[in-house]
PDB file of C-alpha atoms in Angstrom:
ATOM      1  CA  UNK A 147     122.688 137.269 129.953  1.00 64.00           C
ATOM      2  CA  UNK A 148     123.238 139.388 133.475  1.00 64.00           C
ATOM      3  CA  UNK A 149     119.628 138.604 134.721  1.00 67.00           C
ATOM      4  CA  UNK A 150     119.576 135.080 133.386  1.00 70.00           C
ATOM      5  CA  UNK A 151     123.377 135.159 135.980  1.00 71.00           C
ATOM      6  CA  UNK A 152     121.575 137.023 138.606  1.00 67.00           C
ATOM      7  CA  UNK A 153     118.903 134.835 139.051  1.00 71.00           C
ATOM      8  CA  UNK A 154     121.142 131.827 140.349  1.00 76.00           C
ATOM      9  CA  UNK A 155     123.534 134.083 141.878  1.00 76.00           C
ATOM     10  CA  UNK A 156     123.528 137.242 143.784  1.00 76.00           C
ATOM     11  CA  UNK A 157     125.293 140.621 142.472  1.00 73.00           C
ATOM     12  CA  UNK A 158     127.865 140.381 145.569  1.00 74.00           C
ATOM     13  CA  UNK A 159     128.713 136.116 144.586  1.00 78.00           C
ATOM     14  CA  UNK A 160     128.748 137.043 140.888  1.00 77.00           C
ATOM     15  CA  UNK A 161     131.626 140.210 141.213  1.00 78.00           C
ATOM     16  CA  UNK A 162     133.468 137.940 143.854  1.00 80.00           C
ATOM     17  CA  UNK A 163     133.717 135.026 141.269  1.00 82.00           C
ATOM     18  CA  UNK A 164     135.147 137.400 138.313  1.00 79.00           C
ATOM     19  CA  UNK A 165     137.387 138.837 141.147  1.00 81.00           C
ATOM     20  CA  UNK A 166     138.588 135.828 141.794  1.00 83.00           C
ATOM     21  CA  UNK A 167     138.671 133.969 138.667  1.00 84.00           C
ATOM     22  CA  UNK A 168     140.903 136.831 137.013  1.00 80.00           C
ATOM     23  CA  UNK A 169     143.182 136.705 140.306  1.00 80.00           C
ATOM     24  CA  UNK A 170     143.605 132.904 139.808  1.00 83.00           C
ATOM     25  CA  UNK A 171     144.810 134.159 136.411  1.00 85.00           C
ATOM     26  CA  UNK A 172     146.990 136.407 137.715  1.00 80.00           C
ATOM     27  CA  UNK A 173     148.498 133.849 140.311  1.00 82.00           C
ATOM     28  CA  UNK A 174     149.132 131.700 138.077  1.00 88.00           C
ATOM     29  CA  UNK A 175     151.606 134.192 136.291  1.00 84.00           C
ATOM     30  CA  UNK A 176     153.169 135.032 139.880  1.00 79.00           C
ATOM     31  CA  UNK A 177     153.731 131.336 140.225  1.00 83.00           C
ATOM     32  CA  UNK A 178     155.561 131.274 137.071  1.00 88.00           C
ATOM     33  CA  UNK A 179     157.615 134.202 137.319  1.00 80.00           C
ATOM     34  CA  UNK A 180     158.450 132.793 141.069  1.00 77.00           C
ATOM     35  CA  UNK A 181     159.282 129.409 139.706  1.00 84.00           C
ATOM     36  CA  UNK A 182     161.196 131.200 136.811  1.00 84.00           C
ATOM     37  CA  UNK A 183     162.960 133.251 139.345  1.00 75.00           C
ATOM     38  CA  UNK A 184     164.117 130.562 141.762  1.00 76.00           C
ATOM     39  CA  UNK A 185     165.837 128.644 138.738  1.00 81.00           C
ATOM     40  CA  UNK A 186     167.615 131.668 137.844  1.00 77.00           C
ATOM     41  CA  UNK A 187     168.973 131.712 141.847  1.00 73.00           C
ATOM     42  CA  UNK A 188     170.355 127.685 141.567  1.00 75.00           C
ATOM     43  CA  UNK A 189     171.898 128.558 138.073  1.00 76.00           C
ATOM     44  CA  UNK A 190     173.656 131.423 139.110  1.00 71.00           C
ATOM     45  CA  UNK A 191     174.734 129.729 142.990  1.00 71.00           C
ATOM     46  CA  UNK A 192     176.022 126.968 141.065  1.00 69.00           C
ATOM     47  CA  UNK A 193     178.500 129.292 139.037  1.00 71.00           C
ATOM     48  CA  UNK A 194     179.936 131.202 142.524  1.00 66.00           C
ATOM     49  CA  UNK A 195     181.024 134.003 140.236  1.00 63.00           C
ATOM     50  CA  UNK A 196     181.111 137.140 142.411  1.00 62.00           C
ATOM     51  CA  UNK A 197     179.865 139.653 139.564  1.00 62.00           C
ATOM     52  CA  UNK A 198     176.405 137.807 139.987  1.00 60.00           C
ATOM     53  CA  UNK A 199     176.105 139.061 143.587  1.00 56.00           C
ATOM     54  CA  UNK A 200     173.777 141.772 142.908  1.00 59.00           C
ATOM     55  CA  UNK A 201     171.272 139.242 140.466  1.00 60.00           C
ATOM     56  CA  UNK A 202     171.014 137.170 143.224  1.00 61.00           C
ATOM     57  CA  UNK A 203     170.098 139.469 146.114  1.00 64.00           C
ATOM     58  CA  UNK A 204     167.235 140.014 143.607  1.00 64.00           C
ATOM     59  CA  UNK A 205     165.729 136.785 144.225  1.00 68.00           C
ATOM     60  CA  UNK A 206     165.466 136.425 147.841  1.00 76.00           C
ATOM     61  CA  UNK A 207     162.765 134.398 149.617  1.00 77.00           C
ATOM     62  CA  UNK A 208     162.014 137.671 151.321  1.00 82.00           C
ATOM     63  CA  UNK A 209     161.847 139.611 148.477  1.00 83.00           C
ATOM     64  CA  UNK A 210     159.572 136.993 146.684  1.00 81.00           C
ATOM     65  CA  UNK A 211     157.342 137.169 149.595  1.00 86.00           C
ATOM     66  CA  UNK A 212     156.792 140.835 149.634  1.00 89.00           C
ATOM     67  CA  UNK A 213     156.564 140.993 145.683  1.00 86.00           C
ATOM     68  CA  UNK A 214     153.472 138.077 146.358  1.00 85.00           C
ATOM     69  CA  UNK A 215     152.144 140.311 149.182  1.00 90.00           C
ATOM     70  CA  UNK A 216     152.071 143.696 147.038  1.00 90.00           C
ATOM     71  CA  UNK A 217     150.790 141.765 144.453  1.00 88.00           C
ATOM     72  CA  UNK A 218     148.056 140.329 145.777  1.00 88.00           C
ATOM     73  CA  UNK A 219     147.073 143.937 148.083  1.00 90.00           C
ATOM     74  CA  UNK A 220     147.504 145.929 144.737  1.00 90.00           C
ATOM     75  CA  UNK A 221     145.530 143.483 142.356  1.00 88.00           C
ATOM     76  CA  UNK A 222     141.987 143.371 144.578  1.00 87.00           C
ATOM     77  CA  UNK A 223     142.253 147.052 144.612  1.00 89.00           C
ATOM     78  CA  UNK A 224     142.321 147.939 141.487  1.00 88.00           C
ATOM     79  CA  UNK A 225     140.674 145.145 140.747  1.00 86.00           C
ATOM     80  CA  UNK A 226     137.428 146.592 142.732  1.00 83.00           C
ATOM     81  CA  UNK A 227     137.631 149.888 140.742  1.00 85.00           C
ATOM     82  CA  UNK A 228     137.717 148.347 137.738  1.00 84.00           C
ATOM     83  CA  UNK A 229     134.946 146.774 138.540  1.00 80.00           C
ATOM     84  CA  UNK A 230     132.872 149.362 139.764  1.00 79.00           C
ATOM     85  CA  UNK A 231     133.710 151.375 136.350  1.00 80.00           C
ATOM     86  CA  UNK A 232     132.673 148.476 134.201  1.00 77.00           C
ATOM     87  CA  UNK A 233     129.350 147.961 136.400  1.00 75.00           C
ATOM     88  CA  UNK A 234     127.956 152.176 135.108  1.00 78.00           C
ATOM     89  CA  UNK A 235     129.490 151.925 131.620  1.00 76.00           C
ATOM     90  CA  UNK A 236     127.239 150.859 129.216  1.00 72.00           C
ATOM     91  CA  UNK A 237     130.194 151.388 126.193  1.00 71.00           C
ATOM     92  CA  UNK A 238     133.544 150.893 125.377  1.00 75.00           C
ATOM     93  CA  UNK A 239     133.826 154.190 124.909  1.00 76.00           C
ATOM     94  CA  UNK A 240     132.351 155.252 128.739  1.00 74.00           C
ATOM     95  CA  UNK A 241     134.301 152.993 130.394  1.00 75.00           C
ATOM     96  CA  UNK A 242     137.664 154.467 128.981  1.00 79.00           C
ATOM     97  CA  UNK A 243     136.890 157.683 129.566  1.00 79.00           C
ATOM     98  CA  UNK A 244     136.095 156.577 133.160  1.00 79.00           C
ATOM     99  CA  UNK A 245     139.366 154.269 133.624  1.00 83.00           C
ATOM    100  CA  UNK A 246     141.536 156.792 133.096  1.00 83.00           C
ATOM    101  CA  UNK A 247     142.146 158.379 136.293  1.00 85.00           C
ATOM    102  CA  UNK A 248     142.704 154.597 137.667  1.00 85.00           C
ATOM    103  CA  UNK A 249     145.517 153.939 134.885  1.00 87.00           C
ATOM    104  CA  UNK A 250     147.102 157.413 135.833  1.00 88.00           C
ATOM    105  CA  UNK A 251     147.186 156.111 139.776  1.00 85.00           C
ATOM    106  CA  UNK A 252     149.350 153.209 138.213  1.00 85.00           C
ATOM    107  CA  UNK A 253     151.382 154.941 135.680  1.00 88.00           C
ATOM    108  CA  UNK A 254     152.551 157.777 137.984  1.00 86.00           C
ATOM    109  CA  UNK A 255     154.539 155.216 140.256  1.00 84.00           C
ATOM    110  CA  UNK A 256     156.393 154.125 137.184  1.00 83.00           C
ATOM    111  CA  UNK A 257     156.883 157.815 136.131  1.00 84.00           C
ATOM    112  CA  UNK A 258     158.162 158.069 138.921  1.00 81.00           C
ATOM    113  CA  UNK A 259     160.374 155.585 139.636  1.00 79.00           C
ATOM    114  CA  UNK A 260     163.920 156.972 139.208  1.00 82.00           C
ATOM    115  CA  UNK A 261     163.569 159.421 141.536  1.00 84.00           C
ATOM    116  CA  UNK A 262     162.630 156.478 144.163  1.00 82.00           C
ATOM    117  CA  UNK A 263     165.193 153.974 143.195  1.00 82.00           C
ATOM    118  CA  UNK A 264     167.450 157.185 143.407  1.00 84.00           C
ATOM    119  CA  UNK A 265     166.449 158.286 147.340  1.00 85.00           C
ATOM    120  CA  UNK A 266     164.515 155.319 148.389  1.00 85.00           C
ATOM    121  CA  UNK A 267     164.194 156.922 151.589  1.00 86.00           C
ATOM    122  CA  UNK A 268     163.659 160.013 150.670  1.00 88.00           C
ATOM    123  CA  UNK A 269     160.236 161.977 152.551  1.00 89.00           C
ATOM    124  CA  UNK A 270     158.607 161.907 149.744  1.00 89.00           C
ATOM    125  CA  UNK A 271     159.329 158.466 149.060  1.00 88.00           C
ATOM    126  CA  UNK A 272     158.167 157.171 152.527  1.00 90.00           C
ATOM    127  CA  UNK A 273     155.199 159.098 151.978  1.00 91.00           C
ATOM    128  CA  UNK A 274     153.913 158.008 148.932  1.00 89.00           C
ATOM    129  CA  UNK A 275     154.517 154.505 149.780  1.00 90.00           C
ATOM    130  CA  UNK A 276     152.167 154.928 152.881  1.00 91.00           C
ATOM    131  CA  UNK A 277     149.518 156.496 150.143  1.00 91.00           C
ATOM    132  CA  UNK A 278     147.450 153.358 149.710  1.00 92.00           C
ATOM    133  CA  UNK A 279     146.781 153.311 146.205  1.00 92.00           C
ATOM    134  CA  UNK A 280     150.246 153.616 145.318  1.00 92.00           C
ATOM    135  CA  UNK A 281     151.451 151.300 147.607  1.00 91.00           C
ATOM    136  CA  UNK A 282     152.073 148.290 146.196  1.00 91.00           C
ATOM    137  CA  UNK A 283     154.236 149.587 143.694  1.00 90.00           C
ATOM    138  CA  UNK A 284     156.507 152.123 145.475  1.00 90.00           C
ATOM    139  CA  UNK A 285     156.868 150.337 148.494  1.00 91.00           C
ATOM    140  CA  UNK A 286     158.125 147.359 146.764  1.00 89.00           C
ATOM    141  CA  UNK A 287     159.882 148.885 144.926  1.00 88.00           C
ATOM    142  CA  UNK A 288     161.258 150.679 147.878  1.00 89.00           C
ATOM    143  CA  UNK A 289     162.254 147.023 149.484  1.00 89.00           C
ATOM    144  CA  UNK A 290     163.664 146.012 146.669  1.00 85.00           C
ATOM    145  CA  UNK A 291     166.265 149.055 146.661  1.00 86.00           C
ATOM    146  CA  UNK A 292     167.204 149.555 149.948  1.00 85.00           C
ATOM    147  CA  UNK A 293     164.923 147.696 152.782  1.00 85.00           C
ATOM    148  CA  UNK A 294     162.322 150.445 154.608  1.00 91.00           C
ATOM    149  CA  UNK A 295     161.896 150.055 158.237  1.00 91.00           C
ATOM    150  CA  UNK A 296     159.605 146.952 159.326  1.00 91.00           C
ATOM    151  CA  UNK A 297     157.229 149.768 160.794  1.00 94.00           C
ATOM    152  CA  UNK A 298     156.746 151.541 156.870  1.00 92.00           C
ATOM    153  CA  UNK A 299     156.335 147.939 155.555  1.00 93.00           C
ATOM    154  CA  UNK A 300     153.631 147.066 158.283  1.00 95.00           C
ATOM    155  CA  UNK A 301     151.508 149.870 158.126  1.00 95.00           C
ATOM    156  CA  UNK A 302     151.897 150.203 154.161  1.00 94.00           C
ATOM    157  CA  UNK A 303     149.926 146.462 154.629  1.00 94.00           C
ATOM    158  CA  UNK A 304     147.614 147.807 156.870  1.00 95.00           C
ATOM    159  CA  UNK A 305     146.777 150.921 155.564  1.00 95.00           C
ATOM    160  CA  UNK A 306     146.330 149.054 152.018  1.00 93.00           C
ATOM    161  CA  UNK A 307     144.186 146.228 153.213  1.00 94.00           C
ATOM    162  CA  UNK A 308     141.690 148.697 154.896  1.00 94.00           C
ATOM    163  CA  UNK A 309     141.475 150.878 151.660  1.00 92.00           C
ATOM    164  CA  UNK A 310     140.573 147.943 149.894  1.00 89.00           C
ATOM    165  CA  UNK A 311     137.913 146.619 152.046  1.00 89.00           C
ATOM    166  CA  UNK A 312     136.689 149.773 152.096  1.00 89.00           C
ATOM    167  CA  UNK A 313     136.648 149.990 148.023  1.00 86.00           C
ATOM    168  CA  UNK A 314     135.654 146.561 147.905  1.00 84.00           C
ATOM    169  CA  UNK A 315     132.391 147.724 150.143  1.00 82.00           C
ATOM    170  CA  UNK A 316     132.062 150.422 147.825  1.00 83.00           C
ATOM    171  CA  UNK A 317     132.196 148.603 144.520  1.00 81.00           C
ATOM    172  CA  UNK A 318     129.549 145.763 145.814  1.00 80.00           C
ATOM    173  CA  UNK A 319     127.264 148.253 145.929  1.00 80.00           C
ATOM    174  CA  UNK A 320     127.958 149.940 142.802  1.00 79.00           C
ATOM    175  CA  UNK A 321     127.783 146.787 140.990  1.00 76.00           C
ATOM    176  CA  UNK A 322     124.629 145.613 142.346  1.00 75.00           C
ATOM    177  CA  UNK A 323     122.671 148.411 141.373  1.00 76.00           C
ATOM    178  CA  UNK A 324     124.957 149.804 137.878  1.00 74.00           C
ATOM    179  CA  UNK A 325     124.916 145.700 136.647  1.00 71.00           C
ATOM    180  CA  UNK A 326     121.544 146.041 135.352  1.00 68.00           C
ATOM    181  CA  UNK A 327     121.384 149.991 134.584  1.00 69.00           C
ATOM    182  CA  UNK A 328     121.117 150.157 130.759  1.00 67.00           C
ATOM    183  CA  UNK A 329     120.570 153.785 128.409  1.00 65.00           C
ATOM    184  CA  UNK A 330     122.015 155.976 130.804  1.00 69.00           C
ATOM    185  CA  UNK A 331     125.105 156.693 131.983  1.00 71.00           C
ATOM    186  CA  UNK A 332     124.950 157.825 135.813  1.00 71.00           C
ATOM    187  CA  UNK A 333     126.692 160.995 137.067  1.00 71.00           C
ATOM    188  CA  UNK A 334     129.347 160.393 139.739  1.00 72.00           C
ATOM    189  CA  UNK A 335     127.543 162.106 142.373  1.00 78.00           C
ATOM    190  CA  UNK A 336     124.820 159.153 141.711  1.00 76.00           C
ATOM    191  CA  UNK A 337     128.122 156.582 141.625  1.00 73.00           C
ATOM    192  CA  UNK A 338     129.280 158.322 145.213  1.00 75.00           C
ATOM    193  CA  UNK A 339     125.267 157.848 146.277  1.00 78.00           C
ATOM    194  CA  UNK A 340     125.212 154.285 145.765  1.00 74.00           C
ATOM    195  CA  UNK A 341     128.471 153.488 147.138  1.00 74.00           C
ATOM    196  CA  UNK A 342     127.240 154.795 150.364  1.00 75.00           C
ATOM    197  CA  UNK A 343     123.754 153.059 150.258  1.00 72.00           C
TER     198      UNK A 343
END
């Protein structure tokens, strides 16, 4: 089925489409929660009771912005390492033995998060929401709690967009050459080699 793909389309055209066609997906459910999420806000303006104060600070057009933003930055990241890992696995099996230091980049934010809610601007805080890959989870989560600086929030963006067209470079090539690899299962020193081809 890949070559029978890859001879109408190129290797570069046929990850950008899956990319893409899962992040409609993913929209989609953004949209919903967003849509969700402003009802809740007219509902609860409409009561004026006072104890819903904090519920509605939640939903912010600010805050709904920057959870879209984060979303978006955090999704075509991993999104592009996922991809690589599923271009050299030729198993099931290979590819969850090879996703698993991924999934540990996005669990240890949520490990994590009581001590961040706790001192959102905490050192270690700021600095781990500056550390691209866990970036859009901390530093949202950050803005949620307690608002960072607009300099933190800026260069988080920044600092996460070139990472990702950086990884997005990187998994291009990796898919172009691992999409039609089959019987062996390349060593990441041969990964690292074709990312830099």
């Amino acid at each position: 089925v890949m070559e029978v793909l890859l001879g109408s389309v190129s290797p570069d055209e046929l990850m950008t489409g899956k990319i893409l066609g899962i992040g409609l997906v993913g929209l989609t459910q953004v949209a919903i929660y967003a849509l969700t999420a402003g009802m809740v806000r007219i509902y609860l303006s409409a009561r004026s009771n006072p104890d819903m104060a904090g519920i509605l600070s939640s939903f912010t057009a600010g805050k709904m912005t920057f959870f879209l933003v984060f979303f978006m930055l955090g999704y075509f990241m991993y999104t592009a390492l996922f991809a690589c890992i599923g271009a050299v696995c030729n198993s099931e099996q290979e590819a969850q033995n090879l996703q698993s230091p991924v999934q540990m980049c996005l669990i240890l934010p949520m490990m994590a998060t009581i001590f961040f809610v706790g001192q959102p601007d905490s050192t270690i805080a700021v600095i781990v929401s500056l550390i691209p890959i866990f970036t859009p989870m901390v530093m949202f989560m950050r803005i949620c709690v307690q608002t960072p600086p607009a300099w933190q929030i800026a260069l988080s963006i920044v600092l996460t967009l070139g990472t990702t067209w950086l990884i997005f470079r990187g998994a291009a090539k990796i898919f172009r050459i691992g999409i039609l690899m089959y019987g062996k299962r390349p060593t990441i020193p041969e990964i690292f080699r074709w990312a830099r081809s």
